[in-house]
CSV table of C-alpha atoms and ligand atoms in Angstrom, one decimal:
chain,number,residue,atom,x,y,z
A,12,MET,CA,104.8,98.9,97.3
A,13,HIS,CA,101.4,100.4,96.5
A,14,THR,CA,100.6,103.3,98.7
A,15,LEU,CA,97.2,104.9,99.4
A,16,THR,CA,97.1,108.7,100.1
A,17,THR,CA,94.6,111.2,101.4
A,18,ASN,CA,94.3,114.9,100.7
A,19,ASN,CA,95.7,115.9,104.2
A,20,GLY,CA,98.9,113.9,103.6
A,21,LEU,CA,98.5,110.3,105.0
A,22,ALA,CA,100.5,107.9,102.9
A,23,LEU,CA,99.6,104.4,103.9
A,24,PRO,CA,101.1,101.4,102.2
A,25,ALA,CA,98.2,99.1,101.0
A,26,VAL,CA,99.6,95.9,102.5
A,27,GLY,CA,100.7,96.1,106.2
A,28,LEU,CA,101.6,93.8,108.7
A,29,GLY,CA,99.2,93.1,111.6
A,30,THR,CA,101.0,92.2,114.9
A,31,TRP,CA,98.4,90.8,117.1
A,32,PRO,CA,98.6,88.2,119.0
A,33,MET,CA,102.5,88.1,118.5
A,34,THR,CA,104.5,89.1,121.3
A,35,GLY,CA,108.2,89.0,122.6
A,36,THR,CA,111.0,87.8,120.3
A,37,ALA,CA,108.5,86.0,117.9
A,38,CYS,CA,107.0,89.5,117.3
A,39,THR,CA,110.3,91.2,117.0
A,40,GLN,CA,111.6,88.5,114.4
A,41,ALA,CA,108.4,88.5,112.5
A,42,VAL,CA,108.5,92.4,112.0
A,43,VAL,CA,112.2,92.5,111.3
A,44,GLN,CA,111.5,89.8,108.6
A,45,ALA,CA,108.6,91.8,107.2
A,46,LEU,CA,110.6,94.8,106.8
A,47,GLU,CA,113.3,92.7,105.0
A,48,LEU,CA,110.7,91.6,102.5
A,49,GLY,CA,109.5,95.0,101.8
A,50,TYR,CA,106.8,95.7,104.2
A,51,ARG,CA,106.6,99.4,105.1
A,52,HIS,CA,103.3,99.5,107.2
A,53,ILE,CA,103.1,97.8,110.8
A,54,ASP,CA,100.1,97.7,112.8
A,55,THR,CA,100.1,97.5,116.5
A,56,ALA,CA,98.3,98.7,119.7
A,57,THR,CA,98.7,99.2,123.4
A,58,ALA,CA,96.3,96.3,123.9
A,59,TYR,CA,98.7,93.9,122.0
A,60,GLU,CA,101.3,94.3,124.7
A,61,ASN,CA,103.9,94.2,121.8
A,62,GLU,CA,104.8,97.7,121.2
A,63,ALA,CA,108.3,97.2,122.9
A,64,ASP,CA,108.8,94.1,120.6
A,65,VAL,CA,107.9,96.1,117.5
A,66,GLY,CA,110.1,98.9,118.7
A,67,ALA,CA,113.0,96.4,119.1
A,68,ALA,CA,112.4,95.3,115.4
A,69,LEU,CA,112.5,98.9,114.2
A,70,ARG,CA,115.9,99.4,115.8
A,71,THR,CA,117.2,96.1,114.6
A,72,SER,CA,116.2,96.7,110.9
A,73,ASN,CA,118.1,98.6,108.4
A,74,VAL,CA,115.0,100.3,107.1
A,75,PRO,CA,115.1,104.0,108.3
A,76,ARG,CA,112.1,105.1,110.6
A,77,GLU,CA,110.8,107.7,108.1
A,78,GLN,CA,110.1,105.0,105.6
A,79,ILE,CA,107.9,102.9,107.8
A,80,HIS,CA,104.2,103.7,108.5
A,81,LEU,CA,103.7,102.9,112.1
A,82,THR,CA,99.9,102.8,113.6
A,83,THR,CA,99.2,102.3,117.0
A,84,LYS,CA,95.8,102.6,119.1
A,85,VAL,CA,94.7,103.5,122.6
A,86,TRP,CA,92.4,101.1,124.4
A,87,TRP,CA,88.8,101.9,125.2
A,88,ASP,CA,89.3,102.1,128.8
A,89,SER,CA,91.8,105.0,128.6
A,90,LEU,CA,89.9,107.7,126.7
A,91,SER,CA,89.9,110.4,129.3
A,92,PRO,CA,92.2,113.3,128.0
A,93,LYS,CA,94.9,112.4,130.8
A,94,ALA,CA,94.7,108.7,130.0
A,95,MET,CA,94.8,109.1,126.3
A,96,ARG,CA,97.8,111.3,126.5
A,97,GLN,CA,99.6,109.0,128.8
A,98,SER,CA,98.8,105.9,126.7
A,99,LEU,CA,100.3,107.7,123.6
A,100,GLU,CA,103.4,108.7,125.3
A,101,ALA,CA,103.7,105.2,126.7
A,102,SER,CA,103.4,103.9,123.2
A,103,LEU,CA,106.1,106.3,121.8
A,104,ARG,CA,108.5,105.2,124.5
A,105,ALA,CA,107.9,101.4,124.0
A,106,LEU,CA,108.2,101.9,120.2
A,107,GLY,CA,111.3,104.0,120.6
A,108,THR,CA,109.9,106.8,118.2
A,109,GLU,CA,108.9,110.5,118.6
A,110,HIS,CA,105.7,110.1,116.7
A,111,VAL,CA,103.4,107.6,115.2
A,112,ASP,CA,102.0,107.9,111.6
A,113,LEU,CA,98.5,106.9,112.8
A,114,PHE,CA,96.8,106.9,116.1
A,115,HIS,CA,93.5,105.3,116.4
A,116,ILE,CA,90.9,105.0,119.2
A,117,HIS,CA,90.7,101.2,119.3
A,118,TRP,CA,87.2,100.9,120.2
A,119,PRO,CA,84.3,103.3,121.3
A,120,GLY,CA,84.3,104.0,125.2
A,121,LYS,CA,81.5,103.3,127.6
A,122,ASP,CA,79.9,106.1,129.5
A,123,TRP,CA,82.5,108.4,128.0
A,124,ASP,CA,82.7,112.0,126.8
A,125,LEU,CA,83.2,111.6,123.3
A,126,ALA,CA,83.9,115.3,122.5
A,127,ARG,CA,86.7,115.5,125.0
A,128,SER,CA,88.2,112.1,123.9
A,129,ILE,CA,88.1,113.5,120.3
A,130,GLU,CA,89.4,116.9,121.2
A,131,THR,CA,92.3,115.0,122.9
A,132,LEU,CA,92.9,113.0,119.8
A,133,VAL,CA,93.0,116.2,117.6
A,134,ALA,CA,95.6,117.8,120.2
A,135,LEU,CA,97.9,115.0,120.0
A,136,ARG,CA,97.8,115.3,116.1
A,137,GLU,CA,98.4,119.1,116.5
A,138,GLU,CA,101.5,118.4,118.9
A,139,GLY,CA,103.0,116.1,116.2
A,140,LYS,CA,102.8,113.1,118.5
A,141,ALA,CA,100.7,111.5,115.9
A,142,ARG,CA,101.0,112.6,112.3
A,143,HIS,CA,97.3,111.4,111.6
A,144,ILE,CA,94.4,110.2,113.6
A,145,GLY,CA,91.6,107.9,113.1
A,146,VAL,CA,89.2,105.6,114.9
A,147,ALA,CA,88.6,101.8,114.8
A,148,ASN,CA,85.4,99.8,115.3
A,149,PHE,CA,83.3,103.0,114.9
A,150,PRO,CA,79.7,102.2,113.6
A,151,LEU,CA,78.7,104.7,110.9
A,152,GLY,CA,76.5,106.8,113.2
A,153,LEU,CA,79.4,107.4,115.6
A,154,LEU,CA,81.8,108.1,112.8
A,155,ARG,CA,79.4,110.7,111.2
A,156,GLN,CA,79.2,112.5,114.7
A,157,VAL,CA,82.9,112.6,115.0
A,158,ILE,CA,83.3,114.0,111.4
A,159,GLU,CA,80.1,116.1,111.1
A,160,THR,CA,79.4,117.3,114.6
A,161,LEU,CA,82.8,117.5,116.3
A,162,GLY,CA,84.7,118.3,112.9
A,163,ALA,CA,87.6,116.1,113.6
A,164,PRO,CA,90.2,115.9,110.9
A,165,LEU,CA,90.4,112.1,110.6
A,166,SER,CA,92.5,110.3,108.1
A,167,ALA,CA,91.5,106.8,108.4
A,168,ILE,CA,89.1,104.3,109.9
A,169,GLN,CA,90.0,100.6,110.8
A,170,VAL,CA,87.3,97.9,110.7
A,171,GLU,CA,86.9,94.4,110.3
A,172,TYR,CA,86.5,93.9,106.4
A,173,HIS,CA,86.8,90.6,104.4
A,174,VAL,CA,85.1,88.6,101.7
A,175,LEU,CA,82.6,87.3,104.4
A,176,LEU,CA,81.7,90.6,105.8
A,177,GLY,CA,80.4,93.6,104.0
A,178,GLN,CA,81.3,97.4,104.8
A,179,GLN,CA,79.8,99.2,102.0
A,180,ALA,CA,78.1,102.1,103.9
A,181,LEU,CA,81.2,102.8,106.0
A,182,LEU,CA,83.2,102.6,102.8
A,183,ASP,CA,81.1,105.0,100.9
A,184,TYR,CA,81.1,107.3,103.7
A,185,ALA,CA,85.0,107.0,104.0
A,186,ARG,CA,85.5,107.9,100.4
A,187,SER,CA,83.3,110.8,100.4
A,188,ASN,CA,85.2,112.2,103.5
A,189,ASP,CA,88.8,111.4,102.4
A,190,LEU,CA,89.3,108.8,104.7
A,191,LEU,CA,91.3,105.5,104.0
A,192,LEU,CA,89.7,102.3,105.4
A,193,THR,CA,92.1,99.7,106.7
A,194,ALA,CA,90.6,96.0,106.7
A,195,TYR,CA,91.6,94.1,109.7
A,196,THR,CA,91.1,90.5,110.1
A,197,PRO,CA,91.3,90.6,106.1
A,198,LEU,CA,91.6,86.7,105.9
A,199,ALA,CA,88.8,86.2,108.4
A,200,ARG,CA,91.5,84.0,110.2
A,201,GLY,CA,91.2,81.4,107.7
A,202,GLN,CA,87.8,81.2,107.0
A,203,ALA,CA,88.1,83.2,103.8
A,204,ALA,CA,90.5,80.7,102.3
A,205,ALA,CA,88.3,77.9,103.4
A,206,GLU,CA,85.7,79.0,101.2
A,207,PRO,CA,85.1,76.9,98.1
A,208,ALA,CA,84.2,79.9,95.8
A,209,ILE,CA,87.5,81.5,96.9
A,210,GLN,CA,89.3,78.2,96.4
A,211,ALA,CA,87.9,77.8,92.8
A,212,ILE,CA,89.0,81.5,91.8
A,213,ALA,CA,92.5,80.7,93.3
A,214,ARG,CA,92.7,77.4,91.2
A,215,LYS,CA,91.6,79.2,88.1
A,216,HIS,CA,94.5,81.8,88.3
A,217,GLY,CA,97.0,79.6,89.8
A,218,VAL,CA,97.4,81.7,93.2
A,219,LEU,CA,96.4,81.0,96.7
A,220,PRO,CA,93.0,81.5,98.2
A,221,SER,CA,94.4,84.0,100.8
A,222,GLN,CA,95.8,86.1,97.9
A,223,VAL,CA,92.4,86.0,96.3
A,224,ALA,CA,90.8,87.2,99.5
A,225,LEU,CA,93.3,90.0,100.0
A,226,LYS,CA,93.1,91.2,96.3
A,227,TRP,CA,89.4,91.5,96.5
A,228,LEU,CA,90.0,94.1,99.3
A,229,LEU,CA,93.0,95.7,97.6
A,230,ASP,CA,91.0,96.2,94.3
A,231,GLN,CA,88.6,98.7,96.1
A,232,ASP,CA,89.4,102.4,96.2
A,233,GLY,CA,90.9,103.6,99.5
A,234,VAL,CA,91.2,100.1,101.3
A,235,ALA,CA,94.4,98.9,103.0
A,236,VAL,CA,95.0,95.5,104.3
A,237,ILE,CA,96.9,94.2,107.5
A,238,PRO,CA,97.0,90.5,107.5
A,239,LYS,CA,98.8,89.0,110.5
A,240,ALA,CA,101.4,86.6,109.2
A,241,SER,CA,104.5,85.1,111.2
A,242,SER,CA,106.1,82.8,108.6
A,243,ARG,CA,108.2,84.0,105.7
A,244,GLU,CA,106.2,82.2,103.2
A,245,ASN,CA,102.8,83.7,104.4
A,246,GLN,CA,104.2,87.3,104.6
A,247,LEU,CA,105.5,87.1,101.1
A,248,ALA,CA,102.4,85.3,99.8
A,249,ASN,CA,100.3,88.3,101.4
A,250,LEU,CA,102.5,91.1,99.7
A,251,GLY,CA,102.3,89.0,96.4
A,252,SER,CA,98.6,89.5,96.5
A,253,LEU,CA,99.0,92.8,94.9
A,254,GLN,CA,100.0,91.0,91.7
A,255,VAL,CA,96.9,88.9,91.5
A,256,GLN,CA,94.4,89.8,88.8
A,257,LEU,CA,90.6,89.2,89.5
A,258,ASP,CA,88.0,89.5,86.7
A,259,ASP,CA,84.3,90.4,86.7
A,260,GLU,CA,83.3,86.7,87.0
A,261,ASP,CA,85.6,86.5,90.1
A,262,ARG,CA,84.1,89.5,91.8
A,263,ALA,CA,80.5,88.2,91.1
A,264,ALA,CA,81.3,84.9,92.8
A,265,ILE,CA,82.7,86.7,95.8
A,266,ALA,CA,79.7,89.1,95.9
A,267,ALA,CA,77.4,86.2,96.1
A,268,LEU,CA,79.2,84.9,99.4
A,269,PRO,CA,77.4,85.9,102.8
A,270,LYS,CA,78.4,89.2,104.0
A,271,ASP,CA,77.5,89.0,107.6
A,272,GLN,CA,80.3,86.6,108.9
A,273,ARG,CA,81.8,88.9,111.6
A,274,VAL,CA,84.6,87.3,113.4
A,275,VAL,CA,85.6,89.9,115.9
A,276,SER,CA,82.7,91.3,118.2
A,277,PRO,CA,83.7,91.2,121.9
A,278,ALA,CA,81.3,91.9,124.7
A,279,PHE,CA,82.4,95.7,124.8
A,280,ALA,CA,81.7,96.1,120.9
A,281,PRO,CA,79.4,98.8,120.0
A,282,ASP,CA,75.9,98.1,118.3
A,283,TRP,CA,77.2,97.6,114.7
A,284,ASN,CA,74.2,99.1,113.3
A,285,SER,CA,74.2,102.4,115.3
B,1,LIG,N1,91.4,97.3,115.2
B,1,LIG,C1,90.9,96.1,115.9
B,1,LIG,O1,90.2,96.0,116.8
B,1,LIG,C2,91.6,94.7,115.3
B,1,LIG,C3,91.1,93.5,115.7
B,1,LIG,C4,91.6,92.5,115.2
B,1,LIG,C5,92.9,92.6,114.5
B,1,LIG,N2,93.5,93.7,114.1
B,1,LIG,C6,94.5,93.9,113.4
B,1,LIG,O2,94.4,93.1,112.2
B,1,LIG,C7,95.5,92.2,112.2
B,1,LIG,C8,95.1,90.8,111.3
B,1,LIG,O3,93.9,90.4,112.0
B,1,LIG,P1,93.8,88.9,112.6
B,1,LIG,O4,95.1,88.4,113.1
B,1,LIG,O5,92.8,89.0,113.5
B,1,LIG,O6,93.4,88.0,111.4
B,1,LIG,P2,93.8,87.6,109.8
B,1,LIG,O7,95.0,88.5,109.4
B,1,LIG,O8,92.7,87.6,109.0
B,1,LIG,O9,94.3,86.1,110.0
B,1,LIG,C9,95.6,85.7,110.5
B,1,LIG,C10,95.8,84.3,110.4
B,1,LIG,O10,96.0,84.0,109.1
B,1,LIG,C11,97.3,83.2,108.9
B,1,LIG,N3,97.8,83.6,107.5
B,1,LIG,C12,98.5,84.8,107.2
B,1,LIG,N4,98.8,84.7,106.0
B,1,LIG,C13,98.5,83.6,105.4
B,1,LIG,C14,98.7,83.0,104.3
B,1,LIG,N5,99.0,83.6,103.0
B,1,LIG,N6,98.0,81.8,103.8
B,1,LIG,C15,97.5,81.1,105.0
B,1,LIG,N7,97.3,81.6,106.3
B,1,LIG,C16,97.8,82.9,106.5
B,1,LIG,C17,98.2,83.5,109.9
B,1,LIG,O11,99.0,82.6,110.3
B,1,LIG,P3,100.6,82.7,110.4
B,1,LIG,O12,100.8,83.8,111.7
B,1,LIG,O13,101.0,81.4,110.9
B,1,LIG,O14,101.1,83.3,109.2
B,1,LIG,C18,97.1,83.8,111.2
B,1,LIG,O15,96.7,82.6,111.7
B,1,LIG,C19,95.9,91.9,113.5
B,1,LIG,O16,97.1,91.2,113.7
B,1,LIG,C20,95.8,93.2,114.2
B,1,LIG,O17,96.9,94.0,113.9
B,1,LIG,C21,92.7,94.9,114.5
């Protein structure tokens, strides 16, 4: 498995398994199967209500815990120091582990004390409950504040990114600050594979449209992907995207697609341009 790294020691397998919206036995079975197929990066969150199911998979699987990168996240209504700490401790209990490899603030808070939340995030890292810390769904301005004003030692950011949504400014900033970028909803929930241009590239190389969409992301320095897939077939196909070869003509065709098709923008989302 191809693994991305940062200077401060984060090792993030480039293809991970997204677990939302799987819960219960279906989630446990999908994670066990993914680990058998070679996945070593699992993405969960308190809000997905499946951490106990992911934990059951970790216990069932023969893969040692230290070989698995585990990401979880704290929800945006739990960003006071006390609530953040309780949230991570509950995640660790549900997952059955003493630490997570990466702990993200899932979304920016509302009327919150940013500095205190970030201070708590950093403290949880220093205590070893989270080996690395990051933020998800932070627009560039807020990310800059966290890094430049508050000096937080982040290792990664997680944002929606796919062939129909550009993230160049965040990606440039991440690269110049030694952060990895995890692309969530990397298949645009099927919309990427439905694009005729993506289908034409897939036909040309004899691969799947979903694999073209993932490889376009994986070819970019510092970008990991976490497609959610429940079936063995889709999990294997997504891992196999690492072997797909795209050429300049393919990249030009993908560059010409619209880059403003955001799939995930709930009512509590920040102003994406702030
Ligand atoms: N940080 C955040 O705020 C945030 C927000 C959204 C998502 N996420 C994370 O990102 C993960 C992925 O995002 P997502 O679930 O929104 O969207 P996605 O990964 O773009 O799309 C998932 C859909 O694609 C299908 N699929 C997967 N592999 C396929 C393949 N090879 N061929 C055809 N279809 C395929 C899946 O079906 P099957 O299950 O049937 O295989 C599922 O219906 C989530 O699970 C979650 O972990 C994070």
